[in-house]
XYZ file of C-alpha atoms in Angstrom:
339
model
C 16.513 325.746 141.251
C 19.684 324.822 142.892
C 21.939 323.670 140.109
C 25.579 324.909 139.303
C 24.852 325.753 135.582
C 21.998 327.046 133.622
C 22.266 324.618 130.682
C 22.893 320.972 130.797
C 23.500 318.622 127.966
C 21.968 315.624 129.513
C 19.015 315.761 132.168
C 18.257 312.846 134.222
C 14.459 312.466 135.611
C 13.003 310.050 138.521
C 9.364 310.326 137.273
C 6.864 311.852 139.509
C 4.006 309.659 140.951
C 0.815 310.607 139.669
C -0.950 310.334 142.812
C 0.435 310.188 146.237
C -0.546 307.054 147.850
C 2.405 305.682 149.752
C 5.762 306.720 151.035
C 7.533 305.662 147.869
C 5.595 308.328 146.019
C 7.263 311.107 148.178
C 10.168 309.706 149.865
C 12.535 311.423 152.353
C 15.451 310.150 150.558
C 16.811 310.703 146.728
C 17.052 308.282 143.870
C 19.888 306.183 143.852
C 19.459 304.794 140.354
C 20.040 308.175 138.537
C 22.502 309.144 141.097
C 24.511 306.231 139.911
C 24.102 306.937 136.479
C 25.046 310.464 136.632
C 28.414 310.176 138.526
C 29.396 307.267 136.235
C 28.915 309.518 133.186
C 30.847 312.347 134.723
C 33.773 310.225 135.799
C 33.943 308.392 132.581
C 32.522 310.433 129.521
C 33.281 313.917 131.412
C 29.941 314.824 130.828
C 27.942 316.524 133.995
C 24.179 315.738 134.003
C 21.791 317.440 136.190
C 19.101 315.247 137.895
C 15.744 316.006 138.635
C 14.277 313.594 141.221
C 10.604 314.558 140.943
C 9.546 312.671 143.737
C 12.049 313.934 146.320
C 11.234 317.484 144.956
C 7.482 317.119 145.482
C 6.950 318.173 141.679
C 3.914 317.193 139.935
C 3.797 316.324 136.251
C 4.044 320.185 134.756
C 6.382 321.002 137.448
C 8.965 318.306 136.046
C 8.433 319.068 132.529
C 9.009 322.968 133.142
C 12.005 322.598 135.261
C 13.469 319.993 132.701
C 12.770 322.458 129.655
C 14.588 325.389 131.780
C 17.828 323.558 131.321
C 17.631 322.916 127.635
C 18.853 319.557 127.433
C 19.932 317.297 124.241
C 19.435 314.150 126.114
C 16.783 313.259 128.656
C 17.253 309.990 130.760
C 13.859 308.996 132.537
C 13.675 306.359 134.839
C 10.565 304.513 135.781
C 9.072 301.201 137.096
C 5.919 299.776 135.517
C 3.185 301.493 137.451
C 4.735 304.909 136.275
C 6.026 303.897 132.797
C 2.840 305.675 130.906
C 3.642 309.073 133.170
C 7.459 308.526 131.726
C 6.062 308.331 128.116
C 3.663 311.417 129.008
C 6.833 313.213 129.928
C 8.831 312.298 126.910
C 6.014 313.662 124.618
C 5.466 317.008 126.424
C 8.989 317.589 126.518
C 9.204 317.026 122.794
C 6.358 318.996 122.230
C 8.349 322.247 123.092
C 11.829 320.904 122.555
C 11.486 318.701 119.369
C 14.880 317.725 118.637
C 15.740 316.236 122.221
C 16.444 312.558 122.381
C 14.613 310.676 125.487
C 15.946 307.456 126.753
C 13.749 305.310 129.145
C 15.659 303.302 131.713
C 14.419 301.225 135.190
C 12.866 297.772 135.604
C 10.013 298.069 133.028
C 12.308 298.654 130.406
C 14.673 295.990 131.688
C 11.973 293.094 131.914
C 9.854 294.009 129.041
C 12.069 295.220 126.344
C 10.147 294.529 123.249
C 7.023 295.425 124.386
C 8.199 298.782 125.644
C 9.796 299.693 122.431
C 6.632 298.845 120.532
C 4.189 300.414 123.027
C 6.061 303.488 123.645
C 7.638 304.881 120.460
C 7.923 308.541 121.935
C 11.294 307.059 123.508
C 14.147 307.308 120.872
C 16.090 304.619 122.953
C 15.472 302.193 125.966
C 18.272 300.956 128.308
C 17.973 297.349 129.464
C 19.774 296.110 132.530
C 22.304 297.952 134.466
C 22.334 301.203 132.776
C 25.579 303.048 133.820
C 28.037 301.830 131.049
C 25.336 301.835 128.414
C 23.806 305.180 128.925
C 27.317 306.494 129.303
C 28.453 305.018 125.757
C 25.014 306.324 124.242
C 25.487 309.982 125.280
C 29.206 310.008 124.535
C 28.690 309.036 121.001
C 25.739 311.178 120.500
C 27.008 314.212 122.090
C 30.348 313.822 120.410
C 28.861 312.718 117.038
C 31.168 309.670 116.818
C 30.660 305.823 116.574
C 27.913 303.816 115.840
C 25.031 303.592 118.502
C 23.147 300.686 116.976
C 25.483 298.037 118.606
C 25.895 299.322 122.449
C 24.895 296.416 124.731
C 21.763 297.426 126.694
C 20.713 300.000 124.165
C 17.318 299.133 122.273
C 15.616 300.983 119.791
C 13.697 300.614 116.476
C 15.385 301.187 113.238
C 13.370 301.261 109.901
C 10.638 299.259 111.946
C 12.922 296.583 113.177
C 13.747 296.201 116.844
C 17.537 296.326 117.732
C 17.938 294.015 120.422
C 21.454 294.579 122.231
C 20.618 292.213 125.347
C 21.507 293.628 128.585
C 24.181 296.267 129.128
C 27.652 295.507 130.242
C 28.532 295.349 133.808
C 31.802 295.802 135.788
C 33.354 292.840 137.727
C 33.314 294.954 140.841
C 30.904 297.806 142.314
C 34.057 299.798 143.277
C 34.463 300.654 139.440
C 30.837 302.271 139.447
C 32.123 304.893 142.043
C 29.522 306.530 144.283
C 26.135 308.019 143.840
C 26.525 311.740 142.600
C 24.201 313.435 145.054
C 25.980 316.733 144.276
C 24.132 316.256 140.836
C 20.794 316.815 142.175
C 19.130 320.011 143.024
C 21.055 320.802 146.231
C 18.089 323.202 147.802
C 15.692 320.226 147.301
C 18.236 317.725 148.907
C 18.898 319.876 151.894
C 15.155 320.463 152.260
C 13.620 316.977 151.846
C 16.384 314.282 152.122
C 16.459 312.748 155.562
C 17.654 309.560 154.886
C 20.242 308.169 152.004
C 19.951 304.820 150.245
C 23.389 303.010 149.833
C 24.509 299.816 148.156
C 27.284 297.866 149.107
C 26.606 294.880 146.635
C 24.329 293.989 143.764
C 23.183 290.541 143.194
C 21.566 287.926 145.285
C 22.368 284.207 145.500
C 19.125 282.745 146.377
C 16.552 281.137 144.253
C 13.063 282.493 145.353
C 10.792 281.995 142.484
C 8.578 284.931 142.902
C 11.731 287.291 142.549
C 12.804 289.089 139.506
C 16.510 289.110 140.666
C 17.130 292.282 138.787
C 20.854 292.077 139.459
C 21.579 288.341 138.790
C 22.764 285.550 141.170
C 26.010 286.240 141.125
C 27.182 289.063 144.069
C 29.503 291.587 143.153
C 30.591 293.718 146.165
C 32.146 297.039 146.910
C 35.094 297.568 149.470
C 33.968 297.808 152.874
C 36.492 301.001 153.436
C 34.865 302.724 150.325
C 31.215 301.886 151.656
C 32.085 303.419 154.912
C 33.729 306.640 153.138
C 30.711 307.210 151.334
C 28.514 306.917 154.766
C 30.918 309.389 156.426
C 30.507 311.873 153.559
C 26.741 311.593 153.785
C 26.939 312.212 157.330
C 29.272 315.194 156.984
C 27.533 316.869 154.201
C 23.829 316.521 154.426
C 21.207 316.088 157.112
C 20.950 312.545 157.505
C 18.834 310.829 160.181
C 19.297 307.302 158.589
C 21.189 305.262 156.068
C 19.153 302.389 154.305
C 21.178 299.708 152.710
C 19.278 299.014 149.425
C 21.263 295.623 148.969
C 18.742 292.793 148.281
C 20.576 290.872 150.939
C 23.024 293.060 153.148
C 24.321 290.180 155.157
C 24.955 287.584 152.264
C 28.790 287.743 152.965
C 29.593 287.584 156.562
C 33.067 288.967 156.207
C 31.590 291.940 153.872
C 29.216 292.812 156.359
C 31.729 292.643 159.190
C 33.971 294.885 157.474
C 31.481 297.671 157.030
C 30.282 297.281 160.633
C 33.529 297.196 161.911
C 34.571 300.359 159.849
C 31.574 302.488 161.137
C 32.637 301.459 164.695
C 36.335 302.338 164.218
C 35.677 305.608 162.896
C 33.183 306.187 165.527
C 30.408 307.382 162.911
C 27.134 307.860 164.804
C 24.341 307.071 162.137
C 21.420 304.837 162.410
C 20.982 302.267 159.710
C 18.398 299.904 158.290
C 18.896 296.755 155.932
C 17.357 294.023 154.005
C 18.606 290.507 155.005
C 17.928 286.747 154.910
C 17.110 284.515 157.946
C 19.779 281.992 156.842
C 22.535 284.702 156.968
C 22.288 285.835 160.412
C 24.037 284.772 163.731
C 24.076 285.984 167.253
C 27.664 287.653 166.965
C 26.951 289.219 163.569
C 23.592 290.792 164.779
C 25.317 292.014 167.853
C 28.025 293.837 165.894
C 25.168 295.337 163.590
C 23.299 296.538 166.503
C 26.919 298.090 167.977
C 27.509 299.986 164.472
C 23.878 301.539 164.373
C 21.622 299.126 162.977
C 18.021 299.826 164.100
C 16.016 297.451 161.543
C 16.498 294.271 159.942
C 13.881 293.224 157.337
C 13.801 289.722 155.760
C 10.718 288.198 153.776
C 8.554 285.584 155.752
C 6.339 284.991 152.860
C 4.659 282.174 154.441
C 4.396 280.076 157.850
C 3.929 276.983 156.143
C 7.330 274.717 155.373
C 5.446 273.213 152.314
C 4.742 276.313 150.709
C 8.234 277.920 151.688
C 9.874 274.876 149.907
C 7.856 275.385 146.731
C 8.685 279.012 146.459
C 12.548 278.187 146.608
C 13.170 280.253 149.513
C 15.739 277.852 150.915
C 14.694 278.459 154.812
C 12.250 276.983 157.242
C 9.697 278.574 159.434
C 11.712 277.835 162.405
C 14.783 279.328 160.937
C 12.597 282.498 160.521
C 11.652 282.500 163.855
C 14.876 281.970 165.148
C 16.595 284.785 163.340
C 13.503 287.013 164.333
C 14.504 286.192 167.948
C 18.166 287.029 167.222
C 17.321 290.494 166.149
C 14.803 291.344 168.870
C 17.480 290.111 171.533
C 20.013 292.418 170.131
C 17.338 295.314 170.284
C 16.759 295.441 166.297
C 13.265 296.051 165.002
């Protein structure tokens, strides 16, 4: 494995897919959630974790277990969405079979949206992390590894104590995303990164102000942004350090703040960074000048939800957009040469 050290106190795992069905099960990009978690921990608790991205690594279940055990961790953080939460629990049990003293923590959307059910259904996890996990997981690992303070009151960390669920609500979040730093891509197995990662995910903001009633809104409706210069710095680093074909903005609505979007696009143009990028957007947030600027800075694809071609259904969904506006936004992108 391409890690700097032979042993790590903390190992973070992106759960492997049980079956390869779609692109997301064996992606050409590394996991951004564990990357943020790892770098925040390194910067704040001075704990350097190893990140095993089983999906990017093309690892099966047993390979994930074996490679985790090789690093002899004291704490293992496992990230999983709902369709893989049982696999994550199996990972926890299998790792504990060979290393009984290891502490396992589950994070991700499933734990966040069903915390009580998760604690009850999967007792193999010593803790679960609810909400954005950087600050909560950092504090948990810091207190466990340095043996100080009470872990029972950490916001966002849930577990059972004497058969009673300790409900600590959601994890704390910083006011700005700049405080989280960048994703720690160097914490991954570098041999794997160079072999398989051709696209890099990037977040410039968290939160979405729209009220679509089918959406979980995982980051809430208050939009928190990163400084455009720091975003462009990260893109430049990715391009210089890795074999990057595309940058994929993972913001729920990349264009929700026009000044913010312009700052990023203009920064890419000003520094002459030659990179193709894709984003998710919303029909109400596009105009001709902005779309042209996006194209000039490298945008090749803009994705936005349509959901329905019926205005009444769109209204009932809380989309806040009309069929005509969706068609108009589509035309703006096509005119600019953006898919």
